[in-house]
Amino acid sequence: MKIFILLSIFLLINASTYAQDDSVFFYTDEDLKPFLQFSKANDQNYTMGLGFGYASPKLNGSYIFKPVDLIDRIFIPEKFRSNDSLLPASITLNGTAFTPDELRESNVITEDRPYAFLLYVSTQKLYLKDRSTLSTEFIFGILGLNLGKWVQTGIHKLMNDNNTHEPYIPRGWHNQISNGGEPTFLYTINYESLALQSSFFEFKYGGQGMVGYYTCANIQASARFGLLDSQKWAQNYSPLGSGNKIFKNMKDEKKFEFFLFGSIKPTAFVYNEMLNGGFRHSNHTLSWNQVNHFLLEWNTGVGLSIPTCNKTNSLDLFWTVNAGRTSEINTELSRAHEWGGIYVTYTY
């Protein structure tokens, strides 16, 4: 918890340094109501996501972005990196947790997924070229901290009437991946292209590659329908997008938006550290054959953007009503899991 607080203070200090063309955001994901709809999930599997961040054009030259800048020079085409429309870079602090289905068991459940918690800092850059975007992200994280246990246990104690009903107090966090702490990383490249756009509809397609604690690749398609601001087509609404990208409107005057959104993402996985484990010993990991290597992810929700301060600022609210993925595990306990989330962004 102390680590989370110190990093939070660091981000807030940096955010207050600048006073214009900036964005701050907060999000939380949960697999329980009222966040999640149209599902029976009750805080198991993907159990929690929490984060906040800051975006500003002035971050593009910051020393903290040196790692992602160095890697980008190798993998990002010059036509993107030399473009004048380099969009505001963002830094986020995030925590995410996963648990098995049966929370009351303190011993290892060999056929189910391990407990896992990851605390990480994400630095992300977004490049614009005509009707396409290319975003890159470098994440440094720590697996195996007790923060996930403390937060989940505290929430469940408030809801379960002395552990007499769901959501039960989790008993197996000592079996989490890399219990006690282990550093990890992730580098991501995400490409999106705007295929169709009107005042009421837009459609994008693209692909993504990751190397690190997730090593995978996917193709993706997404759409929005409703009252749209055509300047904000590059916005990302994926709750499992590795750190949600923040997109600054390219013109001063903001427009009101109200829309439905959805996406679909077939994914091929090579390695998932939160299932297969890392370098440090873990009481429970899954083998190659116990993991599904081809998944389907989806995301649906509703969005609202409200202009403020004479339309020079905006407040963006997104509710992911139902997101999920097909089963990651290939055992008798295999199952899809779902979650919902709330995302709030203020651009000023």
Tab-separated table of C-alpha atoms in Angstrom:
chain	number	residue	atom	x	y	z
A	1	MET	CA	0.000	0.000	0.000
A	2	LYS	CA	2.886	2.399	0.780
A	3	ILE	CA	4.275	1.846	-2.734
A	4	PHE	CA	0.899	2.691	-4.283
A	5	ILE	CA	0.589	5.883	-2.205
A	6	LEU	CA	4.130	7.086	-3.014
A	7	LEU	CA	3.679	6.522	-6.750
A	8	SER	CA	0.298	8.255	-6.583
A	9	ILE	CA	1.878	11.338	-4.991
A	10	PHE	CA	4.586	11.345	-7.694
A	11	LEU	CA	1.994	11.363	-10.480
A	12	LEU	CA	-0.075	14.085	-8.826
A	13	ILE	CA	2.983	16.327	-8.419
A	14	ASN	CA	3.825	15.912	-12.106
A	15	ALA	CA	0.218	16.580	-13.094
A	16	SER	CA	0.131	19.840	-11.170
A	17	THR	CA	3.317	21.063	-12.856
A	18	TYR	CA	1.478	21.830	-16.106
A	19	ALA	CA	-1.647	23.866	-16.542
A	20	GLN	CA	-2.978	23.477	-20.058
A	21	ASP	CA	-3.804	20.916	-22.762
A	22	ASP	CA	-3.663	18.161	-20.163
A	23	SER	CA	-5.868	15.237	-19.125
A	24	VAL	CA	-6.303	13.316	-15.899
A	25	PHE	CA	-8.244	10.096	-15.597
A	26	PHE	CA	-9.395	7.423	-13.166
A	27	TYR	CA	-10.811	3.964	-13.768
A	28	THR	CA	-11.967	0.938	-11.824
A	29	ASP	CA	-12.894	-2.530	-13.088
A	30	GLU	CA	-14.831	-5.140	-11.103
A	31	ASP	CA	-16.551	-8.431	-11.875
A	32	LEU	CA	-19.524	-7.689	-9.644
A	33	LYS	CA	-22.654	-5.553	-9.823
A	34	PRO	CA	-23.357	-2.698	-10.399
A	35	PHE	CA	-20.222	-2.406	-12.571
A	36	LEU	CA	-20.946	-5.640	-14.446
A	37	GLN	CA	-24.311	-6.383	-16.054
A	38	PHE	CA	-25.751	-9.445	-17.838
A	39	SER	CA	-23.559	-11.862	-15.867
A	40	LYS	CA	-23.571	-14.008	-12.708
A	41	ALA	CA	-19.928	-13.237	-11.831
A	42	ASN	CA	-19.332	-12.170	-8.222
A	43	ASP	CA	-15.721	-11.033	-7.724
A	44	GLN	CA	-13.860	-14.147	-8.851
A	45	ASN	CA	-11.457	-14.734	-11.778
A	46	TYR	CA	-10.700	-11.178	-12.960
A	47	THR	CA	-11.483	-9.602	-9.632
A	48	MET	CA	-10.203	-6.025	-9.693
A	49	GLY	CA	-8.585	-3.278	-11.724
A	50	LEU	CA	-7.779	0.208	-10.462
A	51	GLY	CA	-5.737	3.056	-11.868
A	52	PHE	CA	-5.331	6.704	-12.618
A	53	GLY	CA	-3.148	8.687	-14.962
A	54	TYR	CA	-2.080	11.930	-16.548
A	55	ALA	CA	-1.523	12.948	-20.185
A	56	SER	CA	0.218	16.036	-21.549
A	57	PRO	CA	2.145	17.107	-24.675
A	58	LYS	CA	4.935	18.184	-22.322
A	59	LEU	CA	5.515	14.596	-21.234
A	60	ASN	CA	6.778	13.635	-24.687
A	61	GLY	CA	10.322	14.729	-23.825
A	62	SER	CA	10.319	13.518	-20.217
A	63	TYR	CA	13.138	11.292	-18.944
A	64	ILE	CA	10.633	8.723	-17.690
A	65	PHE	CA	9.725	8.005	-21.334
A	66	LYS	CA	13.313	7.138	-22.320
A	67	PRO	CA	12.733	3.344	-22.254
A	68	VAL	CA	9.716	3.470	-24.572
A	69	ASP	CA	11.450	6.059	-26.798
A	70	LEU	CA	14.495	3.823	-27.249
A	71	ILE	CA	12.399	0.775	-28.156
A	72	ASP	CA	10.187	2.838	-30.479
A	73	ARG	CA	13.220	3.823	-32.543
A	74	ILE	CA	13.684	0.138	-33.373
A	75	PHE	CA	10.099	-0.896	-34.112
A	76	ILE	CA	8.128	2.220	-35.104
A	77	PRO	CA	8.282	3.345	-38.776
A	78	GLU	CA	9.891	6.726	-39.382
A	79	LYS	CA	6.716	8.021	-41.068
A	80	PHE	CA	4.975	7.844	-37.682
A	81	ARG	CA	7.817	9.037	-35.455
A	82	SER	CA	8.586	12.078	-37.616
A	83	ASN	CA	4.955	13.132	-37.910
A	84	ASP	CA	4.029	16.481	-36.370
A	85	SER	CA	0.892	14.971	-34.850
A	86	LEU	CA	2.571	13.189	-31.958
A	87	LEU	CA	-0.290	13.170	-29.476
A	88	PRO	CA	-0.027	13.740	-25.708
A	89	ALA	CA	1.977	11.063	-23.921
A	90	SER	CA	0.442	9.512	-20.816
A	91	ILE	CA	1.646	7.940	-17.596
A	92	THR	CA	-0.607	5.749	-15.467
A	93	LEU	CA	-0.435	3.875	-12.177
A	94	ASN	CA	-2.447	0.658	-12.190
A	95	GLY	CA	-3.235	-2.397	-10.118
A	96	THR	CA	-4.937	-5.581	-11.341
A	97	ALA	CA	-5.815	-8.845	-9.594
A	98	PHE	CA	-6.964	-12.342	-10.553
A	99	THR	CA	-8.253	-15.188	-8.356
A	100	PRO	CA	-9.602	-18.734	-8.708
A	101	ASP	CA	-13.340	-19.339	-8.581
A	102	GLU	CA	-13.430	-20.879	-5.084
A	103	LEU	CA	-12.217	-18.241	-2.631
A	104	ARG	CA	-12.797	-20.200	0.612
A	105	GLU	CA	-10.090	-22.796	-0.132
A	106	SER	CA	-6.675	-21.973	1.366
A	107	ASN	CA	-4.825	-24.798	-0.396
A	108	VAL	CA	-3.749	-24.774	-4.040
A	109	ILE	CA	-6.582	-25.582	-6.460
A	110	THR	CA	-4.537	-27.411	-9.070
A	111	GLU	CA	-7.139	-27.280	-11.854
A	112	ASP	CA	-7.904	-23.554	-11.472
A	113	ARG	CA	-5.984	-20.369	-12.158
A	114	PRO	CA	-3.540	-19.067	-9.523
A	115	TYR	CA	-4.047	-15.942	-7.469
A	116	ALA	CA	-2.136	-13.065	-9.061
A	117	PHE	CA	-1.686	-9.348	-8.399
A	118	LEU	CA	0.275	-6.851	-10.490
A	119	LEU	CA	1.089	-3.246	-9.593
A	120	TYR	CA	2.565	-1.328	-12.518
A	121	VAL	CA	3.489	2.038	-13.990
A	122	SER	CA	2.712	2.519	-17.681
A	123	THR	CA	4.247	5.054	-20.064
A	124	GLN	CA	2.454	5.350	-23.383
A	125	LYS	CA	3.005	7.297	-26.599
A	126	LEU	CA	0.474	7.794	-29.359
A	127	TYR	CA	1.391	8.591	-32.970
A	128	LEU	CA	-1.101	9.819	-35.576
A	129	LYS	CA	-0.771	9.402	-39.347
A	130	ASP	CA	-3.769	10.408	-41.479
A	131	ARG	CA	-6.593	8.036	-40.419
A	132	SER	CA	-4.355	5.667	-38.460
A	133	THR	CA	-2.825	5.610	-34.992
A	134	LEU	CA	0.122	3.695	-33.634
A	135	SER	CA	0.475	3.551	-29.874
A	136	THR	CA	3.363	2.096	-27.917
A	137	GLU	CA	3.586	1.339	-24.245
A	138	PHE	CA	6.277	0.298	-21.807
A	139	ILE	CA	5.197	-1.099	-18.449
A	140	PHE	CA	7.321	-1.757	-15.388
A	141	GLY	CA	5.505	-3.741	-12.731
A	142	ILE	CA	5.834	-5.815	-9.582
A	143	LEU	CA	4.046	-9.136	-9.155
A	144	GLY	CA	3.242	-10.797	-5.835
A	145	LEU	CA	2.553	-7.852	-3.513
A	146	ASN	CA	-0.110	-8.177	-0.800
A	147	LEU	CA	-2.012	-5.098	-1.980
A	148	GLY	CA	-4.461	-7.238	-3.969
A	149	LYS	CA	-5.205	-9.377	-0.917
A	150	TRP	CA	-5.800	-6.353	1.329
A	151	VAL	CA	-8.122	-4.590	-1.089
A	152	GLN	CA	-10.187	-7.655	-2.024
A	153	THR	CA	-10.492	-8.813	1.591
A	154	GLY	CA	-11.578	-5.357	2.740
A	155	ILE	CA	-14.251	-5.064	0.053
A	156	HIS	CA	-15.625	-8.543	0.742
A	157	LYS	CA	-15.834	-7.944	4.506
A	158	LEU	CA	-18.091	-4.970	3.826
A	159	MET	CA	-20.426	-7.066	1.665
A	160	ASN	CA	-20.669	-10.617	3.046
A	161	ASP	CA	-22.205	-10.265	6.567
A	162	ASN	CA	-19.380	-11.987	8.457
A	163	ASN	CA	-18.587	-14.304	5.542
A	164	THR	CA	-22.066	-15.891	5.462
A	165	HIS	CA	-22.568	-15.411	1.712
A	166	GLU	CA	-20.790	-14.305	-1.465
A	167	PRO	CA	-18.438	-12.612	-2.019
A	168	TYR	CA	-16.459	-14.703	0.455
A	169	ILE	CA	-13.173	-13.690	2.077
A	170	PRO	CA	-10.297	-15.006	-0.086
A	171	ARG	CA	-8.132	-17.545	1.777
A	172	GLY	CA	-5.497	-18.428	-0.805
A	173	TRP	CA	-3.530	-15.258	-1.498
A	174	HIS	CA	-0.359	-16.813	-0.022
A	175	ASN	CA	-0.362	-19.009	-3.143
A	176	GLN	CA	-0.252	-16.062	-5.551
A	177	ILE	CA	2.195	-15.859	-8.444
A	178	SER	CA	5.648	-14.678	-7.220
A	179	ASN	CA	4.390	-14.169	-3.660
A	180	GLY	CA	6.570	-11.573	-1.939
A	181	GLY	CA	7.410	-9.601	-5.081
A	182	GLU	CA	9.082	-9.963	-8.484
A	183	PRO	CA	9.743	-7.281	-11.127
A	184	THR	CA	8.280	-7.718	-14.591
A	185	PHE	CA	7.743	-5.703	-17.773
A	186	LEU	CA	5.619	-5.412	-20.913
A	187	TYR	CA	6.125	-3.680	-24.262
A	188	THR	CA	3.084	-3.223	-26.506
A	189	ILE	CA	2.529	-1.960	-30.054
A	190	ASN	CA	-1.063	-1.244	-31.063
A	191	TYR	CA	-2.178	-0.207	-34.568
A	192	GLU	CA	-5.655	1.110	-35.443
A	193	SER	CA	-7.116	2.469	-38.671
A	194	LEU	CA	-10.371	4.359	-39.128
A	195	ALA	CA	-12.312	2.529	-41.858
A	196	LEU	CA	-15.760	4.168	-41.717
A	197	GLN	CA	-16.969	7.395	-40.122
A	198	SER	CA	-20.115	9.532	-40.060
A	199	SER	CA	-21.811	11.813	-37.532
A	200	PHE	CA	-23.448	8.775	-35.915
A	201	PHE	CA	-21.182	5.799	-36.629
A	202	GLU	CA	-17.517	4.867	-36.804
A	203	PHE	CA	-15.679	1.603	-37.376
A	204	LYS	CA	-12.005	0.820	-36.759
A	205	TYR	CA	-9.792	-2.217	-37.251
A	206	GLY	CA	-6.255	-3.020	-36.230
A	207	GLY	CA	-3.847	-5.330	-34.484
A	208	GLN	CA	-1.670	-5.550	-31.417
A	209	GLY	CA	1.505	-7.303	-30.276
A	210	MET	CA	2.841	-7.696	-26.721
A	211	VAL	CA	6.128	-8.996	-25.318
A	212	GLY	CA	6.683	-9.467	-21.590
A	213	TYR	CA	4.398	-10.770	-18.865
A	214	TYR	CA	1.844	-11.143	-21.657
A	215	THR	CA	3.376	-12.438	-24.892
A	216	CYS	CA	0.644	-12.501	-27.510
A	217	ALA	CA	-0.769	-11.012	-30.703
A	218	ASN	CA	-4.291	-10.182	-31.822
A	219	ILE	CA	-6.464	-8.601	-34.456
A	220	GLN	CA	-9.279	-6.291	-33.409
A	221	ALA	CA	-12.363	-4.472	-34.619
A	222	SER	CA	-14.342	-1.787	-32.792
A	223	ALA	CA	-17.312	0.492	-33.412
A	224	ARG	CA	-19.210	3.424	-31.903
A	225	PHE	CA	-22.822	4.418	-32.585
A	226	GLY	CA	-24.566	7.604	-31.388
A	227	LEU	CA	-23.826	11.330	-31.216
A	228	LEU	CA	-20.114	11.490	-32.038
A	229	ASP	CA	-17.307	14.048	-32.160
A	230	SER	CA	-15.372	13.114	-35.289
A	231	GLN	CA	-12.131	14.474	-33.765
A	232	LYS	CA	-12.148	11.815	-31.006
A	233	TRP	CA	-12.115	8.679	-33.133
A	234	ALA	CA	-8.772	7.533	-31.692
A	235	GLN	CA	-10.188	7.078	-28.185
A	236	ASN	CA	-9.722	3.586	-26.743
A	237	TYR	CA	-12.472	2.023	-24.621
A	238	SER	CA	-10.884	-1.337	-23.852
A	239	PRO	CA	-10.707	-2.129	-20.106
A	240	LEU	CA	-7.913	-4.588	-20.735
A	241	GLY	CA	-6.113	-2.375	-23.145
A	242	SER	CA	-2.746	-2.267	-21.510
A	243	GLY	CA	-3.322	1.017	-19.779
A	244	ASN	CA	-6.216	2.937	-21.339
A	245	LYS	CA	-4.972	5.513	-23.853
A	246	ILE	CA	-5.986	9.158	-23.399
A	247	PHE	CA	-6.709	11.153	-26.533
A	248	LYS	CA	-6.678	14.952	-26.468
A	249	ASN	CA	-9.249	16.521	-28.779
A	250	MET	CA	-7.337	18.191	-31.616
A	251	LYS	CA	-9.411	21.351	-31.705
A	252	ASP	CA	-10.231	23.801	-28.942
A	253	GLU	CA	-14.012	23.469	-28.996
A	254	LYS	CA	-15.359	20.246	-27.505
A	255	LYS	CA	-18.611	18.603	-28.610
A	256	PHE	CA	-21.256	16.716	-26.656
A	257	GLU	CA	-21.133	12.954	-27.237
A	258	PHE	CA	-23.420	10.092	-26.249
A	259	PHE	CA	-22.832	6.689	-27.772
A	260	LEU	CA	-22.703	2.921	-27.497
A	261	PHE	CA	-19.386	1.173	-28.111
A	262	GLY	CA	-18.176	-2.356	-28.650
A	263	SER	CA	-15.124	-4.302	-29.744
A	264	ILE	CA	-14.020	-7.856	-30.474
A	265	LYS	CA	-10.472	-9.198	-30.328
A	266	PRO	CA	-9.324	-12.733	-31.296
A	267	THR	CA	-6.001	-13.303	-29.510
A	268	ALA	CA	-3.189	-15.865	-29.759
A	269	PHE	CA	-1.238	-16.274	-26.483
A	270	VAL	CA	2.269	-17.674	-26.155
A	271	TYR	CA	2.888	-16.848	-22.489
A	272	ASN	CA	0.947	-15.403	-19.555
A	273	GLU	CA	3.077	-14.839	-16.456
A	274	MET	CA	-0.016	-14.584	-14.247
A	275	LEU	CA	-0.845	-18.185	-15.190
A	276	ASN	CA	2.520	-19.755	-16.068
A	277	GLY	CA	4.599	-17.972	-13.421
A	278	GLY	CA	7.856	-16.040	-13.593
A	279	PHE	CA	11.420	-16.589	-12.380
A	280	ARG	CA	10.537	-16.643	-8.694
A	281	HIS	CA	9.068	-19.809	-7.182
A	282	SER	CA	5.265	-19.875	-6.972
A	283	ASN	CA	3.228	-22.442	-5.039
A	284	HIS	CA	0.912	-22.815	-8.003
A	285	THR	CA	1.347	-22.300	-11.736
A	286	LEU	CA	-0.305	-23.791	-14.812
A	287	SER	CA	1.570	-25.766	-17.452
A	288	TRP	CA	1.547	-25.071	-21.204
A	289	ASN	CA	-1.146	-27.722	-21.746
A	290	GLN	CA	-3.353	-26.296	-18.980
A	291	VAL	CA	-3.616	-22.929	-20.751
A	292	ASN	CA	-5.743	-22.044	-23.774
A	293	HIS	CA	-3.608	-20.274	-26.357
A	294	PHE	CA	-6.421	-18.914	-28.523
A	295	LEU	CA	-8.941	-16.589	-26.863
A	296	LEU	CA	-11.737	-14.260	-27.858
A	297	GLU	CA	-12.104	-10.964	-25.970
A	298	TRP	CA	-15.053	-8.556	-26.139
A	299	ASN	CA	-16.038	-5.187	-24.738
A	300	THR	CA	-19.409	-3.363	-24.705
A	301	GLY	CA	-20.589	-0.192	-23.034
A	302	VAL	CA	-21.882	3.352	-23.176
A	303	GLY	CA	-19.994	6.667	-23.297
A	304	LEU	CA	-20.758	10.309	-22.540
A	305	SER	CA	-18.639	13.413	-23.205
A	306	ILE	CA	-19.722	16.746	-21.681
A	307	PRO	CA	-18.100	20.056	-22.752
A	308	THR	CA	-17.244	22.368	-19.839
A	309	CYS	CA	-15.782	25.864	-19.359
A	310	ASN	CA	-17.227	27.397	-22.545
A	311	LYS	CA	-16.483	24.170	-24.464
A	312	THR	CA	-12.715	24.438	-23.979
A	313	ASN	CA	-12.590	21.521	-21.509
A	314	SER	CA	-14.444	18.215	-21.401
A	315	LEU	CA	-15.535	15.523	-18.955
A	316	ASP	CA	-15.642	12.012	-20.455
A	317	LEU	CA	-17.532	9.199	-18.721
A	318	PHE	CA	-17.429	5.600	-19.967
A	319	TRP	CA	-19.252	2.617	-18.480
A	320	THR	CA	-18.115	-0.784	-19.688
A	321	VAL	CA	-21.304	-2.741	-19.108
A	322	ASN	CA	-19.918	-6.155	-20.022
A	323	ALA	CA	-16.387	-7.103	-21.056
A	324	GLY	CA	-14.770	-10.492	-21.002
A	325	ARG	CA	-12.748	-13.250	-22.563
A	326	THR	CA	-13.190	-16.927	-23.234
A	327	SER	CA	-11.510	-19.331	-20.841
A	328	GLU	CA	-7.778	-18.868	-20.344
A	329	ILE	CA	-7.439	-22.260	-18.663
A	330	ASN	CA	-7.756	-25.680	-20.289
A	331	THR	CA	-8.883	-27.850	-17.362
A	332	GLU	CA	-12.112	-29.236	-15.924
A	333	LEU	CA	-12.671	-25.817	-14.310
A	334	SER	CA	-12.364	-23.853	-17.563
A	335	ARG	CA	-14.859	-20.995	-17.913
A	336	ALA	CA	-15.189	-17.585	-19.497
A	337	HIS	CA	-14.996	-14.577	-17.217
A	338	GLU	CA	-16.575	-11.156	-17.421
A	339	TRP	CA	-16.260	-7.760	-15.768
A	340	GLY	CA	-17.442	-4.170	-15.976
A	341	GLY	CA	-15.802	-0.819	-15.371
A	342	ILE	CA	-16.149	2.930	-14.903
A	343	TYR	CA	-13.723	5.366	-16.608
A	344	VAL	CA	-13.591	9.110	-15.949
A	345	THR	CA	-11.364	11.523	-17.924
A	346	TYR	CA	-11.147	15.300	-17.551
A	347	THR	CA	-9.347	17.280	-20.276
A	348	TYR	CA	-8.416	20.879	-19.453
